[in-house]
mmCIF file of C-alpha atoms in Angstrom:
data_model
loop_
_atom_site.group_PDB
_atom_site.id
_atom_site.type_symbol
_atom_site.label_atom_id
_atom_site.label_comp_id
_atom_site.label_asym_id
_atom_site.label_seq_id
_atom_site.Cartn_x
_atom_site.Cartn_y
_atom_site.Cartn_z
ATOM 1 C CA GLY A 1 -0.083 -0.165 0.026
ATOM 2 C CA ALA A 2 0.954 3.538 -0.114
ATOM 3 C CA GLY A 3 3.306 4.952 2.241
ATOM 4 C CA VAL A 4 3.374 8.514 4.107
ATOM 5 C CA SER A 5 3.493 11.168 1.520
ATOM 6 C CA GLN A 6 4.572 14.968 1.920
ATOM 7 C CA SER A 7 4.025 17.916 -0.309
ATOM 8 C CA PRO A 8 5.738 20.000 -1.613
ATOM 9 C CA SER A 9 9.237 17.942 -1.632
ATOM 10 C CA ASN A 10 10.815 21.334 -1.618
ATOM 11 C CA LYS A 11 9.917 24.752 -0.871
ATOM 12 C CA VAL A 12 12.025 27.946 -1.281
ATOM 13 C CA THR A 13 10.384 31.181 0.539
ATOM 14 C CA GLU A 14 11.363 34.753 1.195
ATOM 15 C CA LYS A 15 11.731 35.852 4.815
ATOM 16 C CA GLY A 16 8.305 36.948 6.095
ATOM 17 C CA LYS A 17 5.929 34.922 3.890
ATOM 18 C CA ASP A 18 3.908 31.962 5.154
ATOM 19 C CA VAL A 19 4.271 28.635 4.341
ATOM 20 C CA GLU A 20 1.935 25.393 4.463
ATOM 21 C CA LEU A 21 3.246 21.894 4.396
ATOM 22 C CA ARG A 22 0.882 18.921 3.995
ATOM 23 C CA CYS A 23 1.176 15.263 5.188
ATOM 24 C CA ASP A 24 -0.995 12.373 3.894
ATOM 25 C CA PRO A 25 -0.585 9.573 6.630
ATOM 26 C CA ILE A 26 -0.906 5.962 5.862
ATOM 27 C CA SER A 27 -4.632 5.089 5.702
ATOM 28 C CA GLY A 28 -5.861 4.061 9.112
ATOM 29 C CA HIS A 29 -3.019 5.506 11.187
ATOM 30 C CA THR A 30 -4.236 7.092 14.109
ATOM 31 C CA ALA A 31 -1.324 8.937 15.342
ATOM 32 C CA LEU A 32 0.508 11.535 13.131
ATOM 33 C CA TYR A 33 3.901 13.291 13.949
ATOM 34 C CA TRP A 34 5.496 16.138 12.729
ATOM 35 C CA TYR A 35 9.192 16.645 13.218
ATOM 36 C CA ARG A 36 11.976 18.993 12.055
ATOM 37 C CA GLN A 37 15.532 18.007 10.973
ATOM 38 C CA SER A 38 18.445 20.623 10.476
ATOM 39 C CA LEU A 39 21.474 19.388 8.480
ATOM 40 C CA GLY A 40 23.380 16.871 10.274
ATOM 41 C CA GLN A 41 21.230 17.089 13.324
ATOM 42 C CA GLY A 42 18.843 14.694 14.843
ATOM 43 C CA LEU A 43 15.150 14.967 14.919
ATOM 44 C CA GLU A 44 13.296 17.586 16.865
ATOM 45 C CA PHE A 45 9.833 16.806 17.867
ATOM 46 C CA LEU A 46 6.962 19.316 17.056
ATOM 47 C CA ILE A 47 3.643 18.045 17.595
ATOM 48 C CA TYR A 48 1.524 14.906 17.745
ATOM 49 C CA PHE A 49 -1.878 14.136 16.566
ATOM 50 C CA GLN A 50 -4.263 11.199 17.812
ATOM 51 C CA GLY A 51 -7.037 11.426 15.464
ATOM 52 C CA ASN A 52 -7.703 15.135 14.956
ATOM 53 C CA SER A 53 -6.853 16.184 18.610
ATOM 54 C CA ALA A 54 -3.016 17.173 19.423
ATOM 55 C CA PRO A 55 -2.529 16.045 22.915
ATOM 56 C CA ASP A 56 1.163 17.479 22.728
ATOM 57 C CA LYS A 57 1.989 20.806 21.198
ATOM 58 C CA SER A 58 5.116 21.195 23.278
ATOM 59 C CA GLY A 59 7.461 20.931 20.491
ATOM 60 C CA LEU A 60 6.311 23.651 18.127
ATOM 61 C CA PRO A 61 9.005 26.464 18.561
ATOM 62 C CA SER A 62 7.057 29.490 18.572
ATOM 63 C CA ASP A 63 3.494 30.813 17.933
ATOM 64 C CA ARG A 64 4.188 31.312 14.283
ATOM 65 C CA PHE A 65 3.944 27.451 14.044
ATOM 66 C CA SER A 66 0.625 25.980 13.744
ATOM 67 C CA ALA A 67 -0.791 22.471 12.789
ATOM 68 C CA GLU A 68 -4.069 20.763 12.057
ATOM 69 C CA ARG A 69 -5.602 17.572 11.047
ATOM 70 C CA THR A 70 -9.061 17.109 9.783
ATOM 71 C CA GLY A 71 -10.899 13.916 9.309
ATOM 72 C CA GLY A 72 -8.335 12.044 10.968
ATOM 73 C CA SER A 73 -6.322 11.940 8.086
ATOM 74 C CA VAL A 74 -4.380 14.632 6.222
ATOM 75 C CA SER A 75 -2.539 17.055 8.421
ATOM 76 C CA THR A 76 -0.970 20.726 7.600
ATOM 77 C CA LEU A 77 1.732 22.442 9.168
ATOM 78 C CA THR A 78 1.795 26.103 8.792
ATOM 79 C CA ILE A 79 4.702 28.550 9.438
ATOM 80 C CA GLN A 80 3.685 32.308 9.736
ATOM 81 C CA ARG A 81 6.219 34.844 8.882
ATOM 82 C CA THR A 82 8.944 32.514 7.983
ATOM 83 C CA GLN A 83 12.366 33.233 9.380
ATOM 84 C CA GLN A 84 15.795 32.000 8.198
ATOM 85 C CA GLU A 85 16.044 29.605 11.107
ATOM 86 C CA ASP A 86 12.988 27.633 10.139
ATOM 87 C CA SER A 87 15.119 26.341 7.068
ATOM 88 C CA ALA A 88 15.156 22.537 7.740
ATOM 89 C CA VAL A 89 13.704 19.333 6.532
ATOM 90 C CA TYR A 90 10.042 18.640 7.852
ATOM 91 C CA LEU A 91 9.452 15.150 8.491
ATOM 92 C CA CYS A 92 5.848 13.479 9.002
ATOM 93 C CA ALA A 93 5.487 9.906 10.359
ATOM 94 C CA SER A 94 2.250 8.207 11.233
ATOM 95 C CA SER A 95 1.569 5.027 13.199
ATOM 96 C CA PRO A 96 -1.351 2.550 14.077
ATOM 97 C CA GLU A 97 -1.703 4.037 17.559
ATOM 98 C CA GLY A 98 -0.091 6.848 19.637
ATOM 99 C CA LEU A 99 0.657 4.519 22.491
ATOM 100 C CA GLY A 100 2.296 1.047 22.762
ATOM 101 C CA GLY A 101 5.336 -0.377 20.887
ATOM 102 C CA TYR A 102 4.393 0.752 17.128
ATOM 103 C CA GLU A 103 7.010 2.023 15.037
ATOM 104 C CA GLN A 104 6.642 5.247 13.271
ATOM 105 C CA TYR A 105 6.555 5.436 9.228
ATOM 106 C CA PHE A 106 8.139 8.406 7.864
ATOM 107 C CA GLY A 107 7.284 10.316 4.831
ATOM 108 C CA PRO A 108 10.121 11.726 2.517
ATOM 109 C CA GLY A 109 9.998 15.108 4.084
ATOM 110 C CA THR A 110 9.602 18.602 2.866
ATOM 111 C CA ARG A 111 13.168 20.641 2.406
ATOM 112 C CA LEU A 112 12.190 24.327 3.297
ATOM 113 C CA THR A 113 14.673 27.068 2.549
ATOM 114 C CA VAL A 114 14.009 30.542 3.789
ATOM 115 C CA THR A 115 15.926 33.130 1.580
ATOM 116 C CA GLY B 1 16.205 16.327 31.774
ATOM 117 C CA GLN B 2 16.080 13.705 29.059
ATOM 118 C CA ASN B 3 18.923 12.929 27.249
ATOM 119 C CA ILE B 4 20.042 10.270 24.596
ATOM 120 C CA ASP B 5 23.712 9.964 23.782
ATOM 121 C CA GLN B 6 25.377 8.415 20.753
ATOM 122 C CA PRO B 7 28.662 8.750 19.141
ATOM 123 C CA THR B 8 28.474 11.254 16.322
ATOM 124 C CA GLU B 9 30.463 9.320 13.755
ATOM 125 C CA MET B 10 32.084 5.724 13.228
ATOM 126 C CA THR B 11 34.128 4.334 10.731
ATOM 127 C CA ALA B 12 34.196 0.422 9.595
ATOM 128 C CA THR B 13 35.476 -1.504 7.119
ATOM 129 C CA GLU B 14 33.183 -3.602 4.501
ATOM 130 C CA GLY B 15 32.733 -7.320 5.756
ATOM 131 C CA ALA B 16 33.292 -6.505 9.254
ATOM 132 C CA ILE B 17 31.409 -5.785 12.389
ATOM 133 C CA VAL B 18 30.472 -2.760 14.125
ATOM 134 C CA GLN B 19 28.619 -1.885 17.303
ATOM 135 C CA ILE B 20 27.016 1.456 17.891
ATOM 136 C CA ASN B 21 26.318 2.220 21.247
ATOM 137 C CA CYS B 22 23.426 4.214 22.852
ATOM 138 C CA THR B 23 22.994 5.449 26.461
ATOM 139 C CA TYR B 24 19.747 7.278 27.681
ATOM 140 C CA GLN B 25 18.395 8.968 30.711
ATOM 141 C CA THR B 26 14.556 9.503 30.353
ATOM 142 C CA SER B 27 11.581 10.027 32.603
ATOM 143 C CA GLY B 28 10.335 6.477 32.568
ATOM 144 C CA PHE B 29 10.867 4.029 29.782
ATOM 145 C CA ASN B 30 8.733 2.107 27.375
ATOM 146 C CA GLY B 31 10.664 0.997 24.463
ATOM 147 C CA LEU B 32 13.854 1.836 22.455
ATOM 148 C CA PHE B 33 13.785 1.994 18.736
ATOM 149 C CA TRP B 34 16.674 2.049 16.192
ATOM 150 C CA TYR B 35 16.113 3.768 12.953
ATOM 151 C CA GLN B 36 18.327 3.897 9.660
ATOM 152 C CA GLN B 37 18.665 7.293 7.744
ATOM 153 C CA HIS B 38 20.391 7.535 4.368
ATOM 154 C CA ALA B 39 21.422 10.886 3.413
ATOM 155 C CA GLY B 40 18.645 12.845 1.857
ATOM 156 C CA GLU B 41 16.015 10.231 2.801
ATOM 157 C CA ALA B 42 13.576 9.612 5.695
ATOM 158 C CA PRO B 43 14.487 7.262 8.766
ATOM 159 C CA THR B 44 13.273 3.719 8.266
ATOM 160 C CA PHE B 45 12.547 1.392 11.099
ATOM 161 C CA LEU B 46 15.143 -1.344 12.091
ATOM 162 C CA SER B 47 14.357 -2.678 15.781
ATOM 163 C CA TYR B 48 12.258 -2.334 18.855
ATOM 164 C CA ASN B 49 13.497 -3.367 22.170
ATOM 165 C CA VAL B 50 11.270 -3.349 25.470
ATOM 166 C CA LEU B 51 12.720 -6.253 27.445
ATOM 167 C CA ASP B 52 16.369 -6.941 28.251
ATOM 168 C CA GLY B 53 18.552 -8.908 26.019
ATOM 169 C CA LEU B 54 19.078 -9.324 22.340
ATOM 170 C CA GLU B 55 17.026 -8.998 19.393
ATOM 171 C CA GLU B 56 18.521 -10.511 16.042
ATOM 172 C CA LYS B 57 17.104 -9.698 12.712
ATOM 173 C CA GLY B 58 19.345 -10.889 10.045
ATOM 174 C CA ARG B 59 22.524 -9.021 9.861
ATOM 175 C CA PHE B 60 21.303 -6.463 12.538
ATOM 176 C CA SER B 61 21.016 -7.167 16.297
ATOM 177 C CA SER B 62 19.748 -4.794 19.140
ATOM 178 C CA PHE B 63 20.614 -5.084 22.587
ATOM 179 C CA LEU B 64 19.074 -3.494 25.792
ATOM 180 C CA SER B 65 20.006 -3.187 29.242
ATOM 181 C CA ARG B 66 17.089 -1.122 31.321
ATOM 182 C CA SER B 67 19.167 -1.237 34.575
ATOM 183 C CA LYS B 68 22.057 0.388 32.570
ATOM 184 C CA GLY B 69 20.090 2.647 30.127
ATOM 185 C CA TYR B 70 21.914 0.976 27.441
ATOM 186 C CA SER B 71 21.509 -0.337 24.203
ATOM 187 C CA TYR B 72 23.395 -1.194 21.053
ATOM 188 C CA LEU B 73 22.951 -1.797 17.475
ATOM 189 C CA LEU B 74 25.442 -4.347 16.081
ATOM 190 C CA LEU B 75 25.727 -4.700 12.311
ATOM 191 C CA LYS B 76 27.452 -7.783 10.909
ATOM 192 C CA GLU B 77 29.026 -8.448 7.456
ATOM 193 C CA LEU B 78 28.946 -4.704 6.438
ATOM 194 C CA GLN B 79 28.199 -3.775 3.229
ATOM 195 C CA MET B 80 28.524 -0.338 1.548
ATOM 196 C CA LYS B 81 25.049 0.204 1.531
ATOM 197 C CA ASP B 82 24.924 0.404 5.163
ATOM 198 C CA SER B 83 26.619 3.604 5.164
ATOM 199 C CA ALA B 84 23.801 5.937 6.650
ATOM 200 C CA SER B 85 22.807 7.665 10.079
ATOM 201 C CA TYR B 86 21.584 5.446 12.742
ATOM 202 C CA LEU B 87 19.195 7.013 15.060
ATOM 203 C CA CYS B 88 18.442 5.802 18.488
ATOM 204 C CA ALA B 89 15.103 6.944 20.201
ATOM 205 C CA VAL B 90 13.540 6.066 23.627
ATOM 206 C CA ARG B 91 9.807 6.042 24.520
ATOM 207 C CA ASP B 92 9.326 7.678 27.806
ATOM 208 C CA SER B 93 6.531 7.433 30.530
ATOM 209 C CA ASN B 94 4.293 9.848 28.590
ATOM 210 C CA TYR B 95 4.770 7.393 25.464
ATOM 211 C CA GLN B 96 6.741 10.394 23.484
ATOM 212 C CA LEU B 97 9.637 9.520 21.508
ATOM 213 C CA ILE B 98 12.897 11.237 22.511
ATOM 214 C CA TRP B 99 15.487 11.191 19.918
ATOM 215 C CA GLY B 100 19.164 10.794 19.902
ATOM 216 C CA ALA B 101 21.317 13.124 17.441
ATOM 217 C CA GLY B 102 22.300 9.880 15.306
ATOM 218 C CA THR B 103 25.495 8.131 14.651
ATOM 219 C CA LYS B 104 26.903 8.462 11.019
ATOM 220 C CA LEU B 105 28.336 5.254 10.006
ATOM 221 C CA ILE B 106 30.851 5.467 7.173
ATOM 222 C CA ILE B 107 32.021 2.177 5.408
ATOM 223 C CA LYS B 108 35.112 1.971 3.690
ATOM 224 C CA PRO B 109 36.137 -0.817 1.205
#
């Protein structure tokens, strides 16, 4: 079956513009995660959805970042008034359940470059 | 605070064996994962340990000691395609994954 997909694969934007990143999880996966990864660094947790609700938003770096998930499926991560430090690869992952020993399946990521 | 420690980089020879260590200090423990990430690609799942001991899966094995807060990933019969970063992640008491920065493994012929 289809894996996790993300769009766009690459995004170049000017500082101060808003961007919207999209994630399509694996069908039936209830849990969805957003991460950020800077070059050569580990994964930085941003937000986690269980269904349409986000029990953990603790990783969002600032109030310029927001995310939503509709219909228990597609999720969008929005960054307002982008800054150069927002440049990174944004990874989305889904898993069958939020709790328990389930592995996360990652999408290919969106590479965001803020100029 | 919560902390996952892994070596930044390791080098090994094709055909050899390499062990990548991971030590952790987290608020609670509900399992440890190893992921492989090739350059420019997304991480892919390798192994999951929740009980002490060794889990073997082909050329890859993962070991866990909960009392020591320690795990290792053992890669045997190394191939050039094993050149990648290896990420250790621990699920804490809130069932959130805490990620290490990853170990970049370089395989030389």
